Amino acid sequence: VGPGRIGKDKVGGNKPSHKLRKKSNFPSLTDEASTIIIQIQKVERAPKIKGMLAIEGYIERESEALMAHSMRDRQRPVRSNRDLNLFLSHATLSQKQKMKTVDSHVFRTPRRQPSANPVWNYTVDLQMEFIEGDILHLALTKGSEKDSKPIAAGAIEMPLETDEVICLPLCQVNKRLHTTKDLLKECKNSDKNKACCVSFKILKNLKKRSRVYFVRHGESKWNQARREKNYRKLIHFDHVLTIDGIRQSLGLSKFWKDILEQKPDDAELRRFLSADRILSSPLSRALQTCLLALADHPTAKSRGITLCRDLREVKSLGGFDAKGKVYGPAIMERVELKLMKKIKEARANNSSSPEEIDLKMIEKVCKTKIDYNDTNTQWW
């Protein structure tokens, strides 16, 4: 459930860097080759700092000329990619020529507001096939993409297990960690229950095809103000549903329930009811629509609703309607408060509010389990 226009942020420096560097030391892959796909999930116990956080990383691999040699010798300098002192130390051009390894593209997640447990759920395809002995380097960084500074770094030999959550402890960047071997040892000996850790997955089993059902939110106060040409009301953050928008959302709920009662074996309905997950924009109008229309959906009952910041509208200059007011559990509190207030106002004004909108029913749907996902910090 999301707004009308879906896209990435264009304001505030939150635009994900999906495009990797074009130049690479690795040979191009054939269409049949499997690639390394990494999903960065979250960081636990992040240091308290000022400034936006991001995760940056790359794959370190033995150079092709030495690929057949033993991987035991890890006494080689840890290089900083793009000469930005991204990880641990600088390496001059002459040093790079003598090195026995090559690096993959550097990938970078979108930035997040500083918090103890920032969430990303960011997936990147490194466009290279897996070779045993590859080492994954990850660093928690602060600052802009052009001037990122490492806070903590870690390295791990690429695990053979895939599709399982891996927790990698990160070490504070210091002068003692001169080589990859030092970094691997330090991370291995760190206490995962106390250290700053990054959780990630190596994705192998991906669905080749998925069916997605899109739901447009009901009429919002922004839609109403535009129809009435009341431009002053357009300049507000995070508009909520109007009473007509609430009726439309309940109408969608009645629509699929009627089909279920009349044609329980309908193939399309069965696919709709067997959805793996329900995702919603964290904007109030979208989440209100989702709760009213889909709270009785089997997936909503079993897994709840997952909020996703990238499902909100494209944020343009002056795009007040794409900005939120609250984050984390306060999102749900605001959604319920505004729903109850709008219905009570409509009844007091003797408007066209249908009597079948029961306040107890609203309270019930607002108890649906919500996964705040990457909206647990400021997401606009």
C-alpha positions as a LaTeX table, in Angstrom:
\begin{tabular}{lrrr}
\hline
Residue & $x$ (\AA) & $y$ (\AA) & $z$ (\AA) \\
\hline
Val1 & 0.00 & 0.00 & 0.00 \\
Gly2 & 1.63 & 3.23 & $-1.08$ \\
Pro3 & 1.14 & 6.67 & $-2.56$ \\
Gly4 & 0.62 & 7.47 & $-6.20$ \\
Arg5 & 4.23 & 8.03 & $-7.21$ \\
Ile6 & 6.89 & 5.63 & $-6.02$ \\
Gly7 & 10.59 & 6.35 & $-6.19$ \\
Lys8 & 13.83 & 7.09 & $-4.42$ \\
Asp9 & 14.65 & 10.21 & $-2.45$ \\
Lys10 & 15.91 & 13.15 & $-4.47$ \\
Val11 & 16.35 & 15.50 & $-1.56$ \\
Gly12 & 18.39 & 15.10 & 1.60 \\
Gly13 & 21.17 & 12.88 & 0.27 \\
Asn14 & 19.28 & 9.65 & 0.90 \\
Lys15 & 19.46 & 8.32 & $-2.63$ \\
Pro16 & 20.67 & 4.70 & $-2.75$ \\
Ser17 & 23.78 & 4.13 & $-4.85$ \\
His18 & 22.60 & 1.12 & $-6.85$ \\
Lys19 & 25.12 & 1.75 & $-9.62$ \\
Leu20 & 28.53 & 0.31 & $-8.86$ \\
Arg21 & 31.80 & 1.52 & $-10.32$ \\
Lys22 & 32.13 & 0.46 & $-13.96$ \\
Lys23 & 35.84 & $-0.33$ & $-13.76$ \\
Ser24 & 36.64 & $-3.65$ & $-12.17$ \\
Asn25 & 39.61 & $-5.99$ & $-11.91$ \\
Phe26 & 37.31 & $-8.97$ & $-12.35$ \\
Pro27 & 36.43 & $-10.49$ & $-15.74$ \\
Ser28 & 32.93 & $-10.00$ & $-17.06$ \\
Leu29 & 30.47 & $-12.75$ & $-16.30$ \\
Thr30 & 28.38 & $-14.85$ & $-18.62$ \\
Asp31 & 24.60 & $-14.79$ & $-18.35$ \\
Glu32 & 24.68 & $-18.22$ & $-16.71$ \\
Ala33 & 27.13 & $-17.27$ & $-13.93$ \\
Ser34 & 25.79 & $-16.98$ & $-10.39$ \\
Thr35 & 26.66 & $-13.74$ & $-8.60$ \\
Ile36 & 27.20 & $-12.66$ & $-5.03$ \\
Ile37 & 24.09 & $-10.89$ & $-3.73$ \\
Ile38 & 24.40 & $-9.37$ & $-0.26$ \\
Gln39 & 21.54 & $-8.10$ & 1.88 \\
Ile40 & 22.64 & $-5.70$ & 4.62 \\
Gln41 & 19.96 & $-5.93$ & 7.29 \\
Lys42 & 20.83 & $-3.91$ & 10.41 \\
Val43 & 23.48 & $-2.83$ & 12.88 \\
Glu44 & 23.22 & $-3.50$ & 16.60 \\
Arg45 & 24.86 & $-1.43$ & 19.33 \\
Ala46 & 26.10 & 1.26 & 16.96 \\
Pro47 & 28.36 & 3.91 & 18.55 \\
Lys48 & 26.74 & 7.18 & 19.58 \\
Ile49 & 27.78 & 9.78 & 17.01 \\
Lys50 & 26.49 & 12.85 & 15.23 \\
Gly51 & 25.93 & 12.47 & 11.53 \\
Met52 & 24.29 & 10.08 & 9.09 \\
Leu53 & 25.35 & 6.42 & 9.06 \\
Ala54 & 25.99 & 4.08 & 6.13 \\
Ile55 & 27.49 & 0.64 & 5.50 \\
Glu56 & 30.23 & 0.33 & 2.88 \\
Gly57 & 31.95 & $-2.81$ & 1.73 \\
Tyr58 & 33.81 & $-4.77$ & $-0.91$ \\
Ile59 & 35.16 & $-8.26$ & $-1.66$ \\
Glu60 & 38.89 & $-8.98$ & $-1.37$ \\
Arg61 & 40.18 & $-11.83$ & $-3.53$ \\
Glu62 & 43.48 & $-13.43$ & $-4.42$ \\
Ser63 & 44.71 & $-12.15$ & $-7.77$ \\
Glu64 & 44.22 & $-14.58$ & $-10.63$ \\
Ala65 & 47.96 & $-15.25$ & $-10.92$ \\
Leu66 & 48.04 & $-16.46$ & $-7.30$ \\
Met67 & 44.58 & $-18.00$ & $-7.11$ \\
Ala68 & 45.98 & $-21.55$ & $-6.87$ \\
His69 & 48.36 & $-20.68$ & $-4.02$ \\
Ser70 & 47.62 & $-21.19$ & $-0.35$ \\
Met71 & 45.24 & $-18.71$ & 1.26 \\
Arg72 & 47.06 & $-18.92$ & 4.60 \\
Asp73 & 49.31 & $-15.91$ & 3.95 \\
Arg74 & 47.16 & $-12.91$ & 4.87 \\
Gln75 & 50.04 & $-10.54$ & 5.72 \\
Arg76 & 49.06 & $-7.92$ & 3.17 \\
Pro77 & 48.03 & $-4.32$ & 3.68 \\
Val78 & 44.36 & $-3.47$ & 4.00 \\
Arg79 & 43.73 & $-0.87$ & 1.32 \\
Ser80 & 41.38 & 2.06 & 1.26 \\
Asn81 & 39.23 & 2.05 & $-1.85$ \\
Arg82 & 38.88 & 5.26 & $-3.89$ \\
Asp83 & 41.72 & 6.79 & $-1.78$ \\
Leu84 & 39.15 & 8.00 & 0.76 \\
Asn85 & 40.64 & 6.24 & 3.79 \\
Leu86 & 37.45 & 4.20 & 3.81 \\
Phe87 & 38.71 & 1.32 & 5.88 \\
Leu88 & 42.02 & 1.19 & 7.66 \\
Ser89 & 45.07 & 2.53 & 5.82 \\
His90 & 46.30 & 4.28 & 2.68 \\
Ala91 & 48.09 & 2.44 & $-0.09$ \\
Thr92 & 50.27 & 4.18 & $-2.67$ \\
Leu93 & 50.20 & 3.27 & $-6.33$ \\
Ser94 & 53.55 & 1.48 & $-6.07$ \\
Gln95 & 52.21 & $-0.58$ & $-3.15$ \\
Lys96 & 49.10 & $-1.55$ & $-5.08$ \\
Gln97 & 51.20 & $-2.88$ & $-7.94$ \\
Lys98 & 52.94 & $-5.27$ & $-5.53$ \\
Met99 & 49.77 & $-6.48$ & $-3.87$ \\
Lys100 & 48.67 & $-10.06$ & $-4.25$ \\
Thr101 & 44.94 & $-9.39$ & $-4.15$ \\
Val102 & 42.33 & $-7.43$ & $-6.04$ \\
Asp103 & 39.20 & $-5.67$ & $-4.78$ \\
Ser104 & 35.67 & $-5.72$ & $-6.10$ \\
His105 & 33.46 & $-2.68$ & $-6.59$ \\
Val106 & 32.74 & $-0.71$ & $-3.44$ \\
Phe107 & 29.06 & $-0.73$ & $-2.54$ \\
Arg108 & 27.37 & 1.72 & $-0.23$ \\
Thr109 & 23.98 & 1.58 & 1.45 \\
Pro110 & 21.66 & 4.59 & 1.74 \\
Arg111 & 22.30 & 6.75 & 4.80 \\
Arg112 & 20.36 & 6.41 & 8.03 \\
Gln113 & 19.81 & 8.71 & 10.98 \\
Pro114 & 22.09 & 7.82 & 13.91 \\
Ser115 & 20.55 & 5.37 & 16.38 \\
Ala116 & 21.58 & 2.37 & 18.47 \\
Asn117 & 20.07 & $-0.11$ & 16.00 \\
Pro118 & 19.71 & 1.37 & 12.49 \\
Val119 & 17.95 & $-0.84$ & 9.92 \\
Trp120 & 18.77 & $-0.98$ & 6.20 \\
Asn121 & 17.47 & $-4.17$ & 4.53 \\
Tyr122 & 19.47 & $-3.07$ & 1.49 \\
Thr123 & 20.32 & $-5.60$ & $-1.20$ \\
Val124 & 23.20 & $-5.23$ & $-3.66$ \\
Asp125 & 24.36 & $-7.47$ & $-6.52$ \\
Leu126 & 28.17 & $-7.38$ & $-6.72$ \\
Gln127 & 28.02 & $-8.84$ & $-10.25$ \\
Met128 & 30.78 & $-11.36$ & $-9.58$ \\
Glu129 & 30.73 & $-15.09$ & $-8.98$ \\
Phe130 & 31.73 & $-16.62$ & $-5.66$ \\
Ile131 & 35.18 & $-18.18$ & $-5.25$ \\
Glu132 & 36.23 & $-19.98$ & $-2.08$ \\
Gly133 & 38.56 & $-17.84$ & $-0.01$ \\
Asp134 & 36.86 & $-14.52$ & $-0.82$ \\
Ile135 & 36.87 & $-12.07$ & 2.08 \\
Leu136 & 34.00 & $-9.67$ & 2.70 \\
His137 & 34.97 & $-6.28$ & 4.17 \\
Leu138 & 32.28 & $-4.14$ & 5.81 \\
Ala139 & 32.57 & $-0.79$ & 7.56 \\
Leu140 & 30.14 & 1.43 & 9.43 \\
Thr141 & 30.82 & 4.95 & 8.17 \\
Lys142 & 29.60 & 8.47 & 8.81 \\
Gly143 & 29.47 & 11.55 & 6.62 \\
Ser144 & 28.70 & 12.02 & 2.93 \\
Glu145 & 29.54 & 9.61 & 0.14 \\
Lys146 & 32.40 & 11.85 & $-1.00$ \\
Asp147 & 33.79 & 12.31 & 2.50 \\
Ser148 & 32.91 & 9.15 & 4.41 \\
Lys149 & 34.85 & 8.32 & 7.56 \\
Pro150 & 34.99 & 4.83 & 9.09 \\
Ile151 & 33.73 & 4.31 & 12.62 \\
Ala152 & 34.12 & 0.54 & 12.84 \\
Ala153 & 35.25 & $-2.12$ & 10.37 \\
Gly154 & 35.14 & $-5.87$ & 10.05 \\
Ala155 & 36.08 & $-8.72$ & 7.73 \\
Ile156 & 34.95 & $-12.31$ & 7.33 \\
Glu157 & 35.75 & $-15.14$ & 4.98 \\
Met158 & 32.74 & $-15.56$ & 2.74 \\
Pro159 & 30.61 & $-18.32$ & 4.27 \\
Leu160 & 29.52 & $-21.28$ & 2.18 \\
Glu161 & 26.09 & $-21.22$ & 3.84 \\
Thr162 & 23.60 & $-18.97$ & 2.08 \\
Asp163 & 20.24 & $-17.43$ & 2.97 \\
Glu164 & 21.12 & $-17.47$ & 6.68 \\
Val165 & 21.55 & $-14.38$ & 8.84 \\
Ile166 & 25.22 & $-13.80$ & 9.69 \\
Cys167 & 26.31 & $-11.49$ & 12.50 \\
Leu168 & 29.73 & $-9.87$ & 11.98 \\
Pro169 & 31.31 & $-7.98$ & 14.92 \\
Leu170 & 32.93 & $-4.70$ & 13.89 \\
Cys171 & 36.17 & $-3.41$ & 15.43 \\
Gln172 & 37.11 & 0.17 & 16.11 \\
Val173 & 39.48 & 1.49 & 13.47 \\
Asn174 & 42.95 & 1.84 & 14.96 \\
Lys175 & 46.62 & 1.57 & 14.05 \\
Arg176 & 46.97 & $-1.98$ & 15.41 \\
Leu177 & 44.99 & $-3.45$ & 12.53 \\
His178 & 47.46 & $-3.23$ & 9.64 \\
Thr179 & 46.58 & $-6.36$ & 7.70 \\
Thr180 & 43.58 & $-8.40$ & 6.69 \\
Lys181 & 44.83 & $-11.19$ & 8.95 \\
Asp182 & 44.76 & $-8.82$ & 11.94 \\
Leu183 & 41.23 & $-7.73$ & 11.12 \\
Leu184 & 39.94 & $-11.29$ & 10.63 \\
Lys185 & 41.43 & $-12.37$ & 13.96 \\
Glu186 & 40.10 & $-9.34$ & 15.84 \\
Cys187 & 36.55 & $-9.85$ & 14.52 \\
Lys188 & 36.61 & $-13.58$ & 15.25 \\
Asn189 & 37.62 & $-13.02$ & 18.87 \\
Ser190 & 35.09 & $-10.22$ & 19.52 \\
Asp191 & 32.07 & $-10.86$ & 21.73 \\
Lys192 & 28.97 & $-10.68$ & 19.51 \\
Asn193 & 26.81 & $-9.84$ & 22.52 \\
Lys194 & 28.80 & $-6.72$ & 23.37 \\
Ala195 & 30.45 & $-5.49$ & 20.16 \\
Cys196 & 28.89 & $-3.39$ & 17.44 \\
Cys197 & 27.60 & $-5.98$ & 14.94 \\
Val198 & 26.24 & $-5.88$ & 11.41 \\
Ser199 & 23.71 & $-8.52$ & 10.30 \\
Phe200 & 23.66 & $-9.60$ & 6.67 \\
Lys201 & 22.72 & $-12.43$ & 4.34 \\
Ile202 & 24.33 & $-13.95$ & 1.26 \\
Leu203 & 21.32 & $-14.50$ & $-0.99$ \\
Lys204 & 21.38 & $-17.51$ & $-3.27$ \\
Asn205 & 17.82 & $-18.76$ & $-3.68$ \\
Leu206 & 15.94 & $-15.90$ & $-5.32$ \\
Lys207 & 12.50 & $-15.98$ & $-6.85$ \\
Lys208 & 12.69 & $-15.54$ & $-10.60$ \\
Arg209 & 9.17 & $-14.15$ & $-10.75$ \\
Ser210 & 6.81 & $-12.59$ & $-8.22$ \\
Arg211 & 3.25 & $-11.32$ & $-8.37$ \\
Val212 & 2.68 & $-7.94$ & $-6.74$ \\
Tyr213 & $-0.69$ & $-6.38$ & $-5.92$ \\
Phe214 & $-0.61$ & $-2.58$ & $-5.70$ \\
Val215 & $-3.23$ & $-0.69$ & $-3.69$ \\
Arg216 & $-3.70$ & 3.07 & $-4.08$ \\
His217 & $-4.50$ & 4.85 & $-0.83$ \\
Gly218 & $-7.99$ & 6.30 & $-0.29$ \\
Glu219 & $-8.81$ & 9.98 & $-0.65$ \\
Ser220 & $-6.55$ & 12.09 & 1.58 \\
Lys221 & $-6.95$ & 15.62 & 2.88 \\
Trp222 & $-4.44$ & 16.67 & 0.19 \\
Asn223 & $-6.69$ & 15.20 & $-2.52$ \\
Gln224 & $-9.68$ & 16.95 & $-0.99$ \\
Ala225 & $-7.88$ & 20.31 & $-0.75$ \\
Arg226 & $-6.75$ & 20.06 & $-4.36$ \\
Arg227 & $-10.28$ & 19.24 & $-5.54$ \\
Glu228 & $-11.68$ & 22.19 & $-3.60$ \\
Lys229 & $-8.76$ & 24.42 & $-4.71$ \\
Asn230 & $-7.94$ & 25.17 & $-1.10$ \\
Tyr231 & $-4.22$ & 25.60 & $-1.63$ \\
Arg232 & $-3.46$ & 26.59 & 1.95 \\
Lys233 & $-4.40$ & 23.11 & 3.15 \\
Leu234 & $-1.97$ & 21.58 & 0.67 \\
Ile235 & 0.99 & 22.91 & 2.67 \\
His236 & 0.96 & 20.31 & 5.46 \\
Phe237 & 3.05 & 17.26 & 6.34 \\
Asp238 & 1.72 & 13.71 & 6.10 \\
His239 & $-1.94$ & 14.18 & 5.19 \\
Val240 & $-4.40$ & 11.63 & 6.56 \\
Leu241 & $-7.50$ & 10.08 & 4.99 \\
Thr242 & $-10.76$ & 12.00 & 4.70 \\
Ile243 & $-14.01$ & 10.33 & 5.73 \\
Asp244 & $-14.54$ & 9.40 & 2.06 \\
Gly245 & $-11.07$ & 7.87 & 2.00 \\
Ile246 & $-11.98$ & 5.79 & 5.04 \\
Arg247 & $-15.15$ & 4.59 & 3.29 \\
Gln248 & $-13.17$ & 3.70 & 0.16 \\
Ser249 & $-10.69$ & 1.64 & 2.20 \\
Leu250 & $-13.48$ & $-0.23$ & 3.95 \\
Gly251 & $-15.08$ & $-0.74$ & 0.54 \\
Leu252 & $-11.97$ & $-2.57$ & $-0.66$ \\
Ser253 & $-12.15$ & $-4.82$ & 2.38 \\
Lys254 & $-15.79$ & $-5.62$ & 1.64 \\
Phe255 & $-14.97$ & $-6.20$ & $-2.05$ \\
Trp256 & $-12.51$ & $-9.06$ & $-1.55$ \\
Lys257 & $-14.52$ & $-10.55$ & 1.33 \\
Asp258 & $-17.64$ & $-10.70$ & $-0.88$ \\
Ile259 & $-15.69$ & $-12.57$ & $-3.55$ \\
Leu260 & $-14.38$ & $-14.95$ & $-0.89$ \\
Glu261 & $-17.94$ & $-15.67$ & 0.21 \\
Gln262 & $-19.38$ & $-16.04$ & $-3.31$ \\
Lys263 & $-16.43$ & $-17.62$ & $-5.13$ \\
Pro264 & $-14.11$ & $-19.17$ & $-2.52$ \\
Asp265 & $-12.26$ & $-21.15$ & $-5.21$ \\
Asp266 & $-11.49$ & $-18.15$ & $-7.42$ \\
Ala267 & $-7.88$ & $-18.58$ & $-8.63$ \\
Glu268 & $-6.97$ & $-14.89$ & $-8.53$ \\
Leu269 & $-8.45$ & $-14.48$ & $-5.06$ \\
Arg270 & $-6.44$ & $-17.47$ & $-3.83$ \\
Arg271 & $-3.23$ & $-15.91$ & $-5.13$ \\
Phe272 & $-4.16$ & $-12.63$ & $-3.46$ \\
Leu273 & $-4.85$ & $-14.33$ & $-0.11$ \\
Ser274 & $-1.61$ & $-16.33$ & $-0.25$ \\
Ala275 & 0.65 & $-13.26$ & $-0.50$ \\
Asp276 & 3.98 & $-13.72$ & 1.29 \\
Arg277 & 4.04 & $-10.24$ & 2.78 \\
Ile278 & 2.10 & $-6.98$ & 3.03 \\
Leu279 & 4.22 & $-3.85$ & 2.66 \\
Ser280 & 3.07 & $-0.30$ & 3.30 \\
Ser281 & 4.46 & 3.19 & 3.05 \\
Pro282 & 4.91 & 4.75 & 6.53 \\
Leu283 & 2.86 & 7.77 & 5.43 \\
Ser284 & $-0.38$ & 7.93 & 7.43 \\
Arg285 & $-2.78$ & 7.83 & 4.47 \\
Ala286 & $-1.17$ & 4.64 & 3.12 \\
Leu287 & $-1.01$ & 2.81 & 6.44 \\
Gln288 & $-4.58$ & 3.81 & 7.30 \\
Thr289 & $-5.76$ & 2.39 & 3.97 \\
Cys290 & $-3.75$ & $-0.78$ & 4.56 \\
Leu291 & $-5.20$ & $-1.37$ & 8.01 \\
Leu292 & $-8.81$ & $-0.72$ & 7.00 \\
Ala293 & $-8.64$ & $-2.73$ & 3.78 \\
Leu294 & $-6.32$ & $-5.61$ & 4.69 \\
Ala295 & $-6.39$ & $-6.13$ & 8.48 \\
Asp296 & $-8.40$ & $-9.35$ & 7.98 \\
His297 & $-6.08$ & $-10.63$ & 5.23 \\
Pro298 & $-4.51$ & $-13.99$ & 6.25 \\
Thr299 & $-0.99$ & $-12.58$ & 5.85 \\
Ala300 & $-1.77$ & $-9.53$ & 7.99 \\
Lys301 & $-3.08$ & $-11.82$ & 10.73 \\
Ser302 & $-0.09$ & $-14.17$ & 10.64 \\
Arg303 & 2.84 & $-11.88$ & 9.80 \\
Gly304 & 1.47 & $-8.39$ & 10.28 \\
Ile305 & 2.28 & $-5.38$ & 8.09 \\
Thr306 & 5.82 & $-4.30$ & 7.23 \\
Leu307 & 6.58 & $-0.61$ & 6.74 \\
Cys308 & 9.02 & 0.35 & 3.99 \\
Arg309 & 10.34 & 3.89 & 3.60 \\
Asp310 & 11.03 & 3.49 & $-0.14$ \\
Leu311 & 7.31 & 3.00 & $-0.88$ \\
Arg312 & 6.48 & 6.63 & $-0.19$ \\
Glu313 & 6.15 & 9.33 & $-2.83$ \\
Val314 & 9.05 & 10.85 & $-4.70$ \\
Lys315 & 10.18 & 13.76 & $-2.57$ \\
Ser316 & 10.63 & 16.87 & $-4.68$ \\
Leu317 & 11.51 & 20.41 & $-3.68$ \\
Gly318 & 8.72 & 21.63 & $-1.42$ \\
Gly319 & 7.15 & 18.16 & $-1.34$ \\
Phe320 & 5.56 & 18.54 & 2.10 \\
Asp321 & 3.15 & 15.70 & 1.44 \\
Ala322 & 6.02 & 13.18 & 1.23 \\
Lys323 & 7.42 & 14.09 & 4.66 \\
Gly324 & 6.43 & 12.44 & 7.89 \\
Lys325 & 6.03 & 13.74 & 11.41 \\
Val326 & 6.90 & 10.72 & 13.56 \\
Tyr327 & 8.85 & 7.47 & 13.35 \\
Gly328 & 8.89 & 4.08 & 15.06 \\
Pro329 & 5.86 & 3.12 & 17.23 \\
Ala330 & 4.66 & 6.74 & 17.15 \\
Ile331 & 3.60 & 6.12 & 13.51 \\
Met332 & 0.89 & 3.69 & 14.64 \\
Glu333 & $-0.19$ & 5.94 & 17.50 \\
Arg334 & $-0.73$ & 8.84 & 15.09 \\
Val335 & $-2.58$ & 6.67 & 12.57 \\
Glu336 & $-5.07$ & 5.42 & 15.19 \\
Leu337 & $-5.53$ & 8.86 & 16.74 \\
Lys338 & $-6.29$ & 10.51 & 13.39 \\
Leu339 & $-8.71$ & 7.75 & 12.34 \\
Met340 & $-10.73$ & 7.99 & 15.54 \\
Lys341 & $-10.74$ & 11.77 & 15.43 \\
Lys342 & $-11.93$ & 11.92 & 11.82 \\
Ile343 & $-14.81$ & 9.50 & 12.41 \\
Lys344 & $-15.96$ & 11.31 & 15.56 \\
Glu345 & $-15.85$ & 14.66 & 13.73 \\
Ala346 & $-17.91$ & 13.25 & 10.86 \\
Arg347 & $-20.57$ & 11.93 & 13.22 \\
Ala348 & $-20.72$ & 15.20 & 15.13 \\
Asn349 & $-21.20$ & 17.14 & 11.88 \\
Asn350 & $-23.87$ & 14.69 & 10.60 \\
Ser351 & $-21.82$ & 14.13 & 7.45 \\
Ser352 & $-22.07$ & 11.18 & 5.11 \\
Ser353 & $-20.13$ & 8.95 & 7.49 \\
Pro354 & $-21.67$ & 5.48 & 7.39 \\
Glu355 & $-23.02$ & 4.28 & 10.70 \\
Glu356 & $-21.40$ & 0.89 & 10.15 \\
Ile357 & $-17.99$ & 2.39 & 10.90 \\
Asp358 & $-17.69$ & 1.05 & 14.41 \\
Leu359 & $-15.09$ & 2.65 & 16.65 \\
Lys360 & $-14.42$ & $-0.73$ & 18.25 \\
Met361 & $-13.67$ & $-2.12$ & 14.80 \\
Ile362 & $-11.18$ & 0.71 & 14.26 \\
Glu363 & $-9.51$ & $-0.11$ & 17.58 \\
Lys364 & $-9.30$ & $-3.76$ & 16.52 \\
Val365 & $-7.64$ & $-3.16$ & 13.16 \\
Cys366 & $-5.17$ & $-0.76$ & 14.80 \\
Lys367 & $-3.93$ & $-3.65$ & 16.94 \\
Thr368 & $-2.52$ & $-5.35$ & 13.84 \\
Lys369 & 1.14 & $-6.29$ & 14.27 \\
Ile370 & 3.44 & $-3.69$ & 12.67 \\
Asp371 & 7.06 & $-4.30$ & 11.69 \\
Tyr372 & 8.61 & $-0.81$ & 11.63 \\
Asn373 & 11.54 & $-2.14$ & 9.61 \\
Asp374 & 13.62 & 0.81 & 8.28 \\
Thr375 & 11.24 & 3.46 & 9.70 \\
Asn376 & 12.49 & 3.15 & 13.28 \\
Thr377 & 14.49 & 6.36 & 12.71 \\
Gln378 & 13.66 & 9.50 & 10.73 \\
Trp379 & 12.72 & 8.20 & 7.29 \\
Trp380 & 11.82 & 11.36 & 5.36 \\
\hline
\end{tabular}
